CSV table of C-alpha atoms in Angstrom, one decimal:
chain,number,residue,atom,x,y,z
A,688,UNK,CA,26.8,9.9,12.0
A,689,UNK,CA,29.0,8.4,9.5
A,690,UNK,CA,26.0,7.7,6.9
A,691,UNK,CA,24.2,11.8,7.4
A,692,UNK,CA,23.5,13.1,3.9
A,693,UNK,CA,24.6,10.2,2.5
A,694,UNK,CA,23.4,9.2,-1.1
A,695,UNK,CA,21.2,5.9,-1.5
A,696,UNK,CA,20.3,4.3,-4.9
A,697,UNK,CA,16.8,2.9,-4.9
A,698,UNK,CA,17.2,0.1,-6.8
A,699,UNK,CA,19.7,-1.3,-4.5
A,700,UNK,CA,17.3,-2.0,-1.3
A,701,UNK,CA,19.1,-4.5,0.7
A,702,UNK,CA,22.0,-2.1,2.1
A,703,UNK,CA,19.9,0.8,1.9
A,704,UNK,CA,16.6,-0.8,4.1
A,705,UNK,CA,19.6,-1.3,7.2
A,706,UNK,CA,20.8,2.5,6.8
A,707,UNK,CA,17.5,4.0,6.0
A,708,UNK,CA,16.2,2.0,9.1
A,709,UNK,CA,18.7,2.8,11.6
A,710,UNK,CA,20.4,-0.4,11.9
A,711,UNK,CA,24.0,1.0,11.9
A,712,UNK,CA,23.0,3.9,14.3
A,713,UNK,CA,23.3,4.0,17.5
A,714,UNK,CA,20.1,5.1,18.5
A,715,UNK,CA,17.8,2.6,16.2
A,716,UNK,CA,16.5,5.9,14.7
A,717,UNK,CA,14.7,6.1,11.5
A,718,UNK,CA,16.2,7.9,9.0
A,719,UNK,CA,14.2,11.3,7.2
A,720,UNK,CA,14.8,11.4,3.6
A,721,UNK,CA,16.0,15.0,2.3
A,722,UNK,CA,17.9,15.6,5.9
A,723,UNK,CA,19.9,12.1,7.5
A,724,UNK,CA,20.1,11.2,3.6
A,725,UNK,CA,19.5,12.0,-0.1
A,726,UNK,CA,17.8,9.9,-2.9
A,727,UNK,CA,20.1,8.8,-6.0
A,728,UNK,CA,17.9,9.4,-8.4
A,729,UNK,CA,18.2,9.9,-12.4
A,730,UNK,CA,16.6,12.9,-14.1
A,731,UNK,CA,13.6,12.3,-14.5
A,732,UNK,CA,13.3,9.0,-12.3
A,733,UNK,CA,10.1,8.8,-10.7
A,734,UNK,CA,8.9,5.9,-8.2
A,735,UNK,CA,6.0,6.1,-6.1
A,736,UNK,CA,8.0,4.8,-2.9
A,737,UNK,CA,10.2,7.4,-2.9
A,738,UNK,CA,7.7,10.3,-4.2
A,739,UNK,CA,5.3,9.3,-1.1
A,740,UNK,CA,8.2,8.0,1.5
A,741,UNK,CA,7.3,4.6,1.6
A,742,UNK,CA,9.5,2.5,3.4
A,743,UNK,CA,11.2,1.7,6.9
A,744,UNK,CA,8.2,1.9,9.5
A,745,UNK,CA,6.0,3.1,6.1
A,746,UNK,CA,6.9,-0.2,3.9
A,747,UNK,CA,3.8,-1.4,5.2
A,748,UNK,CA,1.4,0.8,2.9
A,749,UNK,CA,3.6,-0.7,-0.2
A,750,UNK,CA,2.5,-4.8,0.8
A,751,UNK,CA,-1.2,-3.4,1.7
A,752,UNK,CA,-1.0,-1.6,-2.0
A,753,UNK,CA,0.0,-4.9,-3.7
A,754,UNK,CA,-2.6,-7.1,-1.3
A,755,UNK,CA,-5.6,-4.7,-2.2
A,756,UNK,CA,-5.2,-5.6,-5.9
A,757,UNK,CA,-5.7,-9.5,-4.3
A,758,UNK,CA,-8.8,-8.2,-2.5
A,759,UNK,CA,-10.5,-6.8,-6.0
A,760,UNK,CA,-9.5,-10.2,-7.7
A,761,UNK,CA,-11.8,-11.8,-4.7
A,762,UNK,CA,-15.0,-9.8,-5.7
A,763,UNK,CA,-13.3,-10.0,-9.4
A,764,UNK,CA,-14.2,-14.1,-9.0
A,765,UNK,CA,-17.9,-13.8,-7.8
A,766,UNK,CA,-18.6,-11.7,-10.0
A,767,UNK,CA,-17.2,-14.1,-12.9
A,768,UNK,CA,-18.4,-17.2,-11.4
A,769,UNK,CA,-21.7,-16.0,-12.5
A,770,UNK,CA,-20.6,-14.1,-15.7
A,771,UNK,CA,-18.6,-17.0,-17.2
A,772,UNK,CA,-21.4,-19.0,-17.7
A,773,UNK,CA,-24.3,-16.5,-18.0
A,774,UNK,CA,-22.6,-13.5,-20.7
A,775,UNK,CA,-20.4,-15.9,-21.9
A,776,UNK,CA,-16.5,-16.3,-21.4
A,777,UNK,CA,-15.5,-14.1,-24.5
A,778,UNK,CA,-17.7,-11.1,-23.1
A,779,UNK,CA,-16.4,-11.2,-19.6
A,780,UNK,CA,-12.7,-11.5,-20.6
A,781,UNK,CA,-13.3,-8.3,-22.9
A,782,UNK,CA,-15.1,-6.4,-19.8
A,783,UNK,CA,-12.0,-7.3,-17.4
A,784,UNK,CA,-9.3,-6.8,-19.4
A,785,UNK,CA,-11.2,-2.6,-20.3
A,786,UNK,CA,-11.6,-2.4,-16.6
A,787,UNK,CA,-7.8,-2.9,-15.8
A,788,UNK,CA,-7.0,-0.8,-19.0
A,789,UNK,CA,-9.0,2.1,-17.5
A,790,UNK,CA,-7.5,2.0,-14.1
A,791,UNK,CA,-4.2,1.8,-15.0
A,792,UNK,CA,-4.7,4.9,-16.8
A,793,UNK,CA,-6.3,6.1,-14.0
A,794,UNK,CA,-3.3,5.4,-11.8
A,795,UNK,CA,-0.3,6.8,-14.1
A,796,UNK,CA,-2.6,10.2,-12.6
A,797,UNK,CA,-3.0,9.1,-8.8
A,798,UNK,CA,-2.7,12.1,-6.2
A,799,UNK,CA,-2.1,10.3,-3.4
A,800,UNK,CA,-1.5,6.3,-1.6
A,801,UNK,CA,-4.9,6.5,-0.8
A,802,UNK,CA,-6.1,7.0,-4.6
A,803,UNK,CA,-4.2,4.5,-5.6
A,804,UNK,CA,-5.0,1.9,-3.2
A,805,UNK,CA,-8.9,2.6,-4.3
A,806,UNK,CA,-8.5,1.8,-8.0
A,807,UNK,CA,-6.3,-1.0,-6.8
A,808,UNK,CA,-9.0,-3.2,-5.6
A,809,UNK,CA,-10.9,-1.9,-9.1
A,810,UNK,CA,-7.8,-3.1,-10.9
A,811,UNK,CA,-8.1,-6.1,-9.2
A,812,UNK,CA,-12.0,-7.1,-9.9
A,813,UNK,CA,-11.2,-6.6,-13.4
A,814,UNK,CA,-8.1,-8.3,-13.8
A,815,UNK,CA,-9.1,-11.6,-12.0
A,816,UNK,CA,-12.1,-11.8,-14.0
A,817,UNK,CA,-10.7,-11.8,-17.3
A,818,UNK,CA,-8.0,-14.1,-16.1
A,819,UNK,CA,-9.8,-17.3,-14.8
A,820,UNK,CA,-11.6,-16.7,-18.2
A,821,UNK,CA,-8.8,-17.3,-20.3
A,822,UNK,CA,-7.9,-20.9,-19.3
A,823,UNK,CA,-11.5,-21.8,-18.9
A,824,UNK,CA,-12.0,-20.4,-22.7
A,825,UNK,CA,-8.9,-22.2,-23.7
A,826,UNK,CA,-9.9,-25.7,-22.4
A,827,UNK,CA,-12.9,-25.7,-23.8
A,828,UNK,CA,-11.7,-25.2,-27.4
A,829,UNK,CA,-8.2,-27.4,-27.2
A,830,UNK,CA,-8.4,-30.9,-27.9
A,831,UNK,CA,-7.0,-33.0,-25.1
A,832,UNK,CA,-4.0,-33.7,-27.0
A,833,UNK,CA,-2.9,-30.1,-27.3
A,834,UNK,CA,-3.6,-29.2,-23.8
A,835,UNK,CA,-0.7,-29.2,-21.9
A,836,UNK,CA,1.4,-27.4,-24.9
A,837,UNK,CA,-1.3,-24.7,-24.9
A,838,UNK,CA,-1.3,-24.4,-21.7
A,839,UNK,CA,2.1,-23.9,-21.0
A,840,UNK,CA,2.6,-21.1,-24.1
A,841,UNK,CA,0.4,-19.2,-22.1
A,842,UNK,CA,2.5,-19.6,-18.9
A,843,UNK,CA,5.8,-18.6,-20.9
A,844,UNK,CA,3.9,-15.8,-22.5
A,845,UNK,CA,3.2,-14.7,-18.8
A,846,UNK,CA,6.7,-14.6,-17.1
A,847,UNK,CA,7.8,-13.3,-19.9
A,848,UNK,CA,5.7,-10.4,-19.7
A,849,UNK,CA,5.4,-9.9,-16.5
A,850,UNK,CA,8.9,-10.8,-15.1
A,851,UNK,CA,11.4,-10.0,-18.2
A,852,UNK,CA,9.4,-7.4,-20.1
A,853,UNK,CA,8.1,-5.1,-17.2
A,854,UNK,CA,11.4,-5.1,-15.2
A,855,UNK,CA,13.2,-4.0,-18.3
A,856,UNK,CA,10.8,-1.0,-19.2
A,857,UNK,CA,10.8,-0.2,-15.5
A,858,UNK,CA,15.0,0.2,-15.9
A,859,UNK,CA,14.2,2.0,-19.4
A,860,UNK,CA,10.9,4.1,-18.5
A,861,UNK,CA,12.2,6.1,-15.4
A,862,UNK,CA,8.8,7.7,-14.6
A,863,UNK,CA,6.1,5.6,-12.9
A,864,UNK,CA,3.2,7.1,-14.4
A,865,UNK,CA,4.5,6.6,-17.6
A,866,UNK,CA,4.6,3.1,-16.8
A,867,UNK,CA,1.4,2.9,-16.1
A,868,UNK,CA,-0.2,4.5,-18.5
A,869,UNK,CA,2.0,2.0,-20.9
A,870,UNK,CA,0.4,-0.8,-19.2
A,871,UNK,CA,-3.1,0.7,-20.0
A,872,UNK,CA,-2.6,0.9,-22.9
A,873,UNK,CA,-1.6,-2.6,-23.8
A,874,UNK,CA,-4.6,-4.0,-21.6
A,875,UNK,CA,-6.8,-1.9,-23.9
A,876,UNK,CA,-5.3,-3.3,-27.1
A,877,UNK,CA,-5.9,-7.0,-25.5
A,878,UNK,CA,-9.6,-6.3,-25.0
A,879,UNK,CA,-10.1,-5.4,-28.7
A,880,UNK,CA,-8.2,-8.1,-29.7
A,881,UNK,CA,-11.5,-10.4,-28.4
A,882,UNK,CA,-13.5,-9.1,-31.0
A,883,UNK,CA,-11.8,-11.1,-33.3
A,884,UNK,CA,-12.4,-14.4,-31.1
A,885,UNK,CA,-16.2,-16.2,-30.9
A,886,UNK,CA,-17.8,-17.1,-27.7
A,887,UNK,CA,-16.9,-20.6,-27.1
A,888,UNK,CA,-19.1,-23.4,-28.6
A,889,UNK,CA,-19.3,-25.9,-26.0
A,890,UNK,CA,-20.2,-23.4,-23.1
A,891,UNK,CA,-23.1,-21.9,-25.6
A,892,UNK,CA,-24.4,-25.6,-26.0
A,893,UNK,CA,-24.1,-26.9,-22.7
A,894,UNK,CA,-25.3,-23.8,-20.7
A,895,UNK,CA,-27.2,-22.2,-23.0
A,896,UNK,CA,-28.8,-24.6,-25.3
A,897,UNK,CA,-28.1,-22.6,-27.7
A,898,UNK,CA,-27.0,-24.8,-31.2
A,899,UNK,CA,-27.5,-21.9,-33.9
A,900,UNK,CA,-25.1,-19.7,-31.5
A,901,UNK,CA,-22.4,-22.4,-31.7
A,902,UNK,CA,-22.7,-23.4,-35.3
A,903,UNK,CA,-21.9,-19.5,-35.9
A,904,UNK,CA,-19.1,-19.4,-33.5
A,905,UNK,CA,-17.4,-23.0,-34.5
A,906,UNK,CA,-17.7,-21.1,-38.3
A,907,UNK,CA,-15.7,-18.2,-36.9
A,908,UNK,CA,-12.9,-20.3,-35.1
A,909,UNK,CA,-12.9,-22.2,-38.4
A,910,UNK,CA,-12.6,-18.5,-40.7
A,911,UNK,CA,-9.8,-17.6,-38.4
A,912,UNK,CA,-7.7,-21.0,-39.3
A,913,UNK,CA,-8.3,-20.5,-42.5
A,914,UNK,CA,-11.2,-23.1,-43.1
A,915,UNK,CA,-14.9,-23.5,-44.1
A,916,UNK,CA,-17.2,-25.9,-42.1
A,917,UNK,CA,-20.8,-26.4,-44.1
A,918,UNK,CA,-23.0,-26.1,-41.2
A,919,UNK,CA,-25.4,-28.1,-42.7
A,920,UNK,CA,-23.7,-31.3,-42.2
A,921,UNK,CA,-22.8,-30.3,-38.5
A,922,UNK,CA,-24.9,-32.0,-36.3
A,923,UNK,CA,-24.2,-30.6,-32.9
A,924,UNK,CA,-25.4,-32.7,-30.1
A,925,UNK,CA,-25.5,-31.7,-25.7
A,926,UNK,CA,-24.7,-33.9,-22.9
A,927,UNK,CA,-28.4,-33.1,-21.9
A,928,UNK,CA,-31.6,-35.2,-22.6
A,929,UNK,CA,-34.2,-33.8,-24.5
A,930,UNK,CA,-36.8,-31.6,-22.8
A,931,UNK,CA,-34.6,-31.0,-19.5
A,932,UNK,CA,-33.3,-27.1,-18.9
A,933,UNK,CA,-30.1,-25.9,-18.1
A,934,UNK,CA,-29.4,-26.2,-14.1
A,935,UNK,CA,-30.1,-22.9,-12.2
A,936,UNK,CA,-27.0,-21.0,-10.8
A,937,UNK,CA,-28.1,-22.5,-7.7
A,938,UNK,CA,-28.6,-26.0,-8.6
A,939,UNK,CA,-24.4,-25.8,-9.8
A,940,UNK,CA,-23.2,-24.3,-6.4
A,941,UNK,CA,-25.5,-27.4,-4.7
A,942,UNK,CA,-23.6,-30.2,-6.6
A,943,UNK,CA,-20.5,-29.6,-5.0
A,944,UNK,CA,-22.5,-30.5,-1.6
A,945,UNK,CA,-24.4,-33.4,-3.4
A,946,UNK,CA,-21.7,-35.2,-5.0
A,947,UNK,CA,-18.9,-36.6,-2.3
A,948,UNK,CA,-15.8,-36.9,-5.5
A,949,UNK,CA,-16.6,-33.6,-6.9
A,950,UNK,CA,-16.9,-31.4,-3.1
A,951,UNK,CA,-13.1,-33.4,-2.4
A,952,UNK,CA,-11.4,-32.3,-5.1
A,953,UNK,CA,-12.9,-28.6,-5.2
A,954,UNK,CA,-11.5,-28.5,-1.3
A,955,UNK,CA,-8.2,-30.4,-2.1
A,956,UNK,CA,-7.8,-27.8,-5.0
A,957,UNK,CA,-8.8,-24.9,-3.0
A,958,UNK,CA,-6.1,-25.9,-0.4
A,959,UNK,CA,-3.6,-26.0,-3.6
A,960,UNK,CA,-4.0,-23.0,-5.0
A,961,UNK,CA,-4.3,-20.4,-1.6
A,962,UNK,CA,-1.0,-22.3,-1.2
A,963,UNK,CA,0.8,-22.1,-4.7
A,964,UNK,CA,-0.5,-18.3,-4.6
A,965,UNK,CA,0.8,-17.9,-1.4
A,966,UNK,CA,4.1,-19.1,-2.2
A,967,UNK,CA,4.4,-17.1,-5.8
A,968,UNK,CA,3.8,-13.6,-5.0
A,969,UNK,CA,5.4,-14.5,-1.8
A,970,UNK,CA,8.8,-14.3,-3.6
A,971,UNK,CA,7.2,-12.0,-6.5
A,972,UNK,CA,7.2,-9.0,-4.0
A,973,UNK,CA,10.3,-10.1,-2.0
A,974,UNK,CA,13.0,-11.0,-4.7
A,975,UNK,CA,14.5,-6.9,-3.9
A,976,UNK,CA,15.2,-8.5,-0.2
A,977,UNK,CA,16.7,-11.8,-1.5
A,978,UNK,CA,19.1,-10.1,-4.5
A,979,UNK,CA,21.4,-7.4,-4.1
A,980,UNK,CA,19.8,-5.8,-7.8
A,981,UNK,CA,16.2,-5.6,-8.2
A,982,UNK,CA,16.6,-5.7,-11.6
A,983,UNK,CA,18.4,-8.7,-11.6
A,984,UNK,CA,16.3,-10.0,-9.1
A,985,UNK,CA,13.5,-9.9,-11.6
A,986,UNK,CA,15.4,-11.0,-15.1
A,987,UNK,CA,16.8,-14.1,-12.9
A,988,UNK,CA,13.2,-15.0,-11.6
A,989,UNK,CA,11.4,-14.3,-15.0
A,990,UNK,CA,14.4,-16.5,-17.4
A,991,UNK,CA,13.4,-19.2,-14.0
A,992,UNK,CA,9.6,-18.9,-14.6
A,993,UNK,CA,9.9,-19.4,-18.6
A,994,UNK,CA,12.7,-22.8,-17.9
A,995,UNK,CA,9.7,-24.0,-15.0
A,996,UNK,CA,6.8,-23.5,-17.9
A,997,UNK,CA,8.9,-25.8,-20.7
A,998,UNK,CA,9.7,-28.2,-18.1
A,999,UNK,CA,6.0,-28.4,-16.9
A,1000,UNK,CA,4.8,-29.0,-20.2
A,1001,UNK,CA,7.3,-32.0,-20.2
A,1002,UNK,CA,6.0,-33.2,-16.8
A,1003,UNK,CA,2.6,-32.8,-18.3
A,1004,UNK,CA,3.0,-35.2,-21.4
A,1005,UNK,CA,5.9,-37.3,-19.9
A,1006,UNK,CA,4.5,-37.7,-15.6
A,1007,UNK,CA,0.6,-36.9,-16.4
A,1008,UNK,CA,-0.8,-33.4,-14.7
A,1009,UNK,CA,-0.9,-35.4,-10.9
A,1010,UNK,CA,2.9,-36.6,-10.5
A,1011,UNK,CA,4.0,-33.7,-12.1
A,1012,UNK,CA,2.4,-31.9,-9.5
A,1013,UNK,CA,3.8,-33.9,-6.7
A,1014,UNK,CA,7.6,-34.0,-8.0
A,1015,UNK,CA,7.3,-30.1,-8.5
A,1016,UNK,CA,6.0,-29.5,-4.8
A,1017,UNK,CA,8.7,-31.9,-3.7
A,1018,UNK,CA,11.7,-30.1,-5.1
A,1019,UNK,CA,10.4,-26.9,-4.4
A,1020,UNK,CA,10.3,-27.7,-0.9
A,1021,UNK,CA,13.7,-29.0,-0.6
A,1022,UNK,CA,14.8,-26.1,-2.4
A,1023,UNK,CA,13.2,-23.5,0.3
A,1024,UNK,CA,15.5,-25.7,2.5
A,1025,UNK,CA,18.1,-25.7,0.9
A,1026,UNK,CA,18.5,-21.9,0.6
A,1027,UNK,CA,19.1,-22.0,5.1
A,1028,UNK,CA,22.8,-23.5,3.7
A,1029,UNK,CA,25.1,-20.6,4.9
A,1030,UNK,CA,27.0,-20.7,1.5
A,1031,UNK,CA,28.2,-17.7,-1.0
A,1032,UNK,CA,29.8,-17.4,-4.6
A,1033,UNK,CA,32.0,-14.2,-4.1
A,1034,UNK,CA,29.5,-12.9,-6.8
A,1035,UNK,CA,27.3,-9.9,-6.1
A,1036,UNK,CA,25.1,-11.1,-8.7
A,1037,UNK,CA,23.8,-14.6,-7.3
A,1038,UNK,CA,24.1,-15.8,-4.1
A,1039,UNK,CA,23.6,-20.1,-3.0
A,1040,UNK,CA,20.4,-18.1,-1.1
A,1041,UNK,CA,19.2,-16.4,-4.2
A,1042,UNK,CA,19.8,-19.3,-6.5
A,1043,UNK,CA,17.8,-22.1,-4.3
A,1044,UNK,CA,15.1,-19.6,-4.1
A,1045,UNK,CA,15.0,-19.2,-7.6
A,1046,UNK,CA,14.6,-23.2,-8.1
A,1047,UNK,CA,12.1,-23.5,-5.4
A,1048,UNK,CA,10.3,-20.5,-7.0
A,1049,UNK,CA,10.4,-21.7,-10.5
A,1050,UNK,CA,8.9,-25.1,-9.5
A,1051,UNK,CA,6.4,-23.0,-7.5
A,1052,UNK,CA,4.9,-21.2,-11.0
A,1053,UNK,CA,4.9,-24.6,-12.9
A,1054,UNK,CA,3.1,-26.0,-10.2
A,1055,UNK,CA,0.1,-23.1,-10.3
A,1056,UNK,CA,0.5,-23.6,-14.7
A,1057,UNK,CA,-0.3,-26.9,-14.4
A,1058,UNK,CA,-3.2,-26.3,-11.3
A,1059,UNK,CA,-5.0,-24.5,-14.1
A,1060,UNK,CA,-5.1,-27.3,-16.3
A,1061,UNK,CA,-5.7,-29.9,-14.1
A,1062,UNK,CA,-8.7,-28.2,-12.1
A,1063,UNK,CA,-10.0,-27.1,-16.0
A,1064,UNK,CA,-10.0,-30.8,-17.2
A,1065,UNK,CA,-11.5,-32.0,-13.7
A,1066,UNK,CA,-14.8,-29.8,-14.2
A,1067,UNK,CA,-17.5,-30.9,-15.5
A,1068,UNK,CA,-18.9,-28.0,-18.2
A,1069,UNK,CA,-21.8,-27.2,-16.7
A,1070,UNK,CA,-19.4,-26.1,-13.7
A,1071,UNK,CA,-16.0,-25.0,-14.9
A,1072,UNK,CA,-16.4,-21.4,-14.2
A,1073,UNK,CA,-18.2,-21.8,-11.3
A,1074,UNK,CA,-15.0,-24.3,-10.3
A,1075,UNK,CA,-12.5,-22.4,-11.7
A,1076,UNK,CA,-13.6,-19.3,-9.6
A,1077,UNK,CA,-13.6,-21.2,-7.0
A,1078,UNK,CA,-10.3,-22.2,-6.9
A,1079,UNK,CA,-9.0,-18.3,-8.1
A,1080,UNK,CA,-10.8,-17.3,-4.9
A,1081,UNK,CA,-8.7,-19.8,-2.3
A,1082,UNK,CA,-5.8,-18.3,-4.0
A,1083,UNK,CA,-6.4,-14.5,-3.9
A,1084,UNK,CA,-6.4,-15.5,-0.3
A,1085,UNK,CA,-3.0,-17.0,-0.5
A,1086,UNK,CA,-2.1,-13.7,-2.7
A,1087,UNK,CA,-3.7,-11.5,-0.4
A,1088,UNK,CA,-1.0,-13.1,2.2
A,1089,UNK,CA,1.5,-13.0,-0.3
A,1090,UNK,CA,3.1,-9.7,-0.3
A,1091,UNK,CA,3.3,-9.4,3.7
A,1092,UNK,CA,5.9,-12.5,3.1
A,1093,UNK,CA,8.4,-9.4,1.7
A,1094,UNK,CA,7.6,-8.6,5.8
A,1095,UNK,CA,8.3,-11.9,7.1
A,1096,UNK,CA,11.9,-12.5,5.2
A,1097,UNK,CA,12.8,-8.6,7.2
A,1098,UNK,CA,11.8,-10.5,10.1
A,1099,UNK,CA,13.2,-13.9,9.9
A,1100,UNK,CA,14.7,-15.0,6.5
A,1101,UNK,CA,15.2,-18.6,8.2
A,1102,UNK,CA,11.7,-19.0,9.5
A,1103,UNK,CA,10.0,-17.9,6.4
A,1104,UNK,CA,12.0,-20.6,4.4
A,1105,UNK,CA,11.2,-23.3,6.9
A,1106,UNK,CA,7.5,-21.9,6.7
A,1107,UNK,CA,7.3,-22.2,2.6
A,1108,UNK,CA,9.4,-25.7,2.0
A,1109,UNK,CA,6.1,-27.2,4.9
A,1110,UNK,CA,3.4,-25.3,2.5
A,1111,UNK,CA,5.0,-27.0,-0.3
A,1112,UNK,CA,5.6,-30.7,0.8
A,1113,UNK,CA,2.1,-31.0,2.9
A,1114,UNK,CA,0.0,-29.3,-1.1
A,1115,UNK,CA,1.9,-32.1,-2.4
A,1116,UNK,CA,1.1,-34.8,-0.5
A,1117,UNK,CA,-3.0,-34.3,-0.9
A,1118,UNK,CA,-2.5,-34.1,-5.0
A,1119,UNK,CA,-2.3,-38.2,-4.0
A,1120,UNK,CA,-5.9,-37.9,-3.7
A,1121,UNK,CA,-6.5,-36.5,-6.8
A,1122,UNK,CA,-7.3,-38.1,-9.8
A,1123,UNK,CA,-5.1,-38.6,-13.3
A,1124,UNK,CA,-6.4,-36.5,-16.2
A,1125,UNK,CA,-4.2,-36.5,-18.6
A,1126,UNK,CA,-5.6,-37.9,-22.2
A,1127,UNK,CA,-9.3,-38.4,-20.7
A,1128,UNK,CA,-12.5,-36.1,-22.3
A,1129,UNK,CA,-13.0,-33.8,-19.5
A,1130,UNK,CA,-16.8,-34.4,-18.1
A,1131,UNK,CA,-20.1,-32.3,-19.2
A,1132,UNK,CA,-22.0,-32.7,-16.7
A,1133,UNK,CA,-22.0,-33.2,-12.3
A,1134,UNK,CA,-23.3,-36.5,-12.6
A,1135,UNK,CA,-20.2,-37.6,-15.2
């Protein structure tokens, strides 16, 4: 009876998951918030978990939360698949980035886990159709010598949002709601910011057929660089011959049976991705079970993610987009191995465990930065949404699985790592198949 009433802070969830579950007592008895023990909890701090008592035998619901947003990225996918290349990539990135907007809004007011679960999978559809979007929309208007710079600006711009950024307003703002209604709000500012952005010119040629529509947007790209183009002198051409329409949705999704190179990399990059997703939000969602600060949990993994972009971009230019993808897997696996090594600083900051899990992670997210360029410059036009999609769909499996690995490390910390550092080596060993893309005009058609 030693811990009875005793008070727990939230934020540090190592010490407190053994003493709210029991593991001290004799009995193995759960622990009841508000009689064995007491919440530390600021004025006005607010955090679902502890507003709906979700944790010990309940942590469950909190991995199925996070996994549900994963399940509304699937449908998110098939519904963009057809929507990149039929509205156009500009319109469907301004419909998903709105939808996520709204829900969040509609969480900061959620009643219930139940509620909030629902407009999880919403949240989801919308989110992972305006995100596939944004690389494919990217690609298609960066030279190949810009790529890789372009492409790894977005991937700093991402930890350092979603890892630096949202961990310090979560320490700042001590209501959830508040924080979500925040996050609505900035997602609702990013979809108006479209409007100032054309539909991209090559997709409006290429699936479309449409020249006087790109002539107008390749004006507006040039307006907002501060240029003029006469478009009289612009003589846009297609890939297509004269006379022949635009392939069927149909006709696309039968080209990856058709054509033996194109179906083996679409499977080998399906494998890569359900595994790189698996392997990021696997440690996303767990870093409170490998830190003894959540915060600094976070900050650590976020400053890890922003180093892993830089470095990729050097891979990129430096290795090519295949070899770095291979070293990346390689040390990230021997990381995850590395982390079993029974070894500790004296430091209740950073641990040998935390630190070669923050190196294998880090690796981990410059892999998937670079998996969206390489599988962007591998597809032909006519099928780089379709592919893309594709792709984003293998991993929202790996994502859906990604959050229950918070699960497996309560399990068996050793086992998990063992499990990762196998993902990571076998991914890396099948990019050998794939081609080198680095420098080469990324194809228009199947055929090419």
């Amino acid at each position: 009876q030693w811990y009875q009433r005793r008070v727990l802070d939230p934020d540090k969830s190592p010490i407190n998951s053994d003493v709210l579950c029991g593991r001290f007592g004799d009995n193995n008895t759960e622990l009841v918030a508000g009689v064995d023990f007491v919440w530390e909890m600021a004025e006005g701090r607010s955090t679902y978990a502890v507003d709906w008592d979700i944790y010990c035998s309940r942590e469950y619901k909190g991995a199925l939360l996070s996994s549900l947003y994963f399940v509304g990225g699937f449908f998110g996918l098939l519904i963009g698949s057809v929507t990149f290349d039929t509205l156009g990539r500009r319109t469907t990135l301004m419909l998903g980035y709105s939808t996520v907007g709204v829900c969040m809004l509609v969480t900061a007011g959620s009643p219930n886990i139940g509620f909030m679960m629902a407009v999880r999978i919403l949240m989801g559809v919308g989110s992972y159709a305006g995100l596939s979007g944004l690389y494919v929309y990217i690609i298609e208007n960066t030279s190949a010598r810009w790529r890789a710079m372009v492409s790894s600006y977005i991937a700093v711009m991402w930890g350092l949002g979603s890892l630096i950024i949202l961990p310090a307003l979560g320490y700042l703002v001590h209501n959830w709601r508040w924080l979500a209604a925040a996050g609505g709000i900035q997602m609702l500012v990013a979809a108006a910011c479209w409007l100032l952005v054309p539909n991209s010119p090559r997709q409006l040629m290429e699936n479309k057929g449409d020249k006087k529509a790109a002539l107008v947007s390749l004006q507006h790209l040039a307006r907002l660089l501060g240029k003029e183009l006469r478009l009289e002198e612009i003589d846009l051409k297609s890939s297509k011959k004269e006379g022949v329409t635009a392939p069927s949705y149909l006709d696309t999704l039968k080209d990856f049976i058709h054509f033996r190179e194109l179906r083996i990399q679409l499977l080998i990059q399906m494998f890569q991705w359900m595994v790189i997703a698996f392997l990021y939000y696997g440690f996303v969602f767990s870093w409170s079970k490998l830190g003894k600060n959540i915060y600094w949990s976070y900050v650590f993994s976020g400053v890890a993610e922003i180093a892993a972009s830089l470095l990729c971009w050097f891979g990129q230019e430096v290795l090519g987009r295949r070899l770095t993808i291979i070293s990346f897997y390689a040390v990230g696996g021997a990381s995850f191995l590395l982390a079993l090594v029974p070894l500790s600083f004296g430091s209740d900051v950073l641990t040998l465990e935390q630190l070669m899990c923050l190196i294998g992670s880090m690796f981990v997210s410059g892999t998937w930065g670079t998996l969206y360029l390489y599988v962007a410059e591998q597809s032909p036009t006519t099928h780089r949404g379709k592919m893309s999609a594709i792709c984003s769909i293998a991993a929202r499996i790996g994502s859906f699985a990604g959050p229950q690995a918070s699960l497996m490390f309560t399990w068996n910390k050793t086992a998990t790592l063992v499990f990762f550092a196998v993902l990571a080596i076998s991914a890396g060993l099948l990019a050998f198949r794939l081609p080198e893309t680095k420098g080469r005009t990324s194809p228009n058609t199947a055929q090419e």
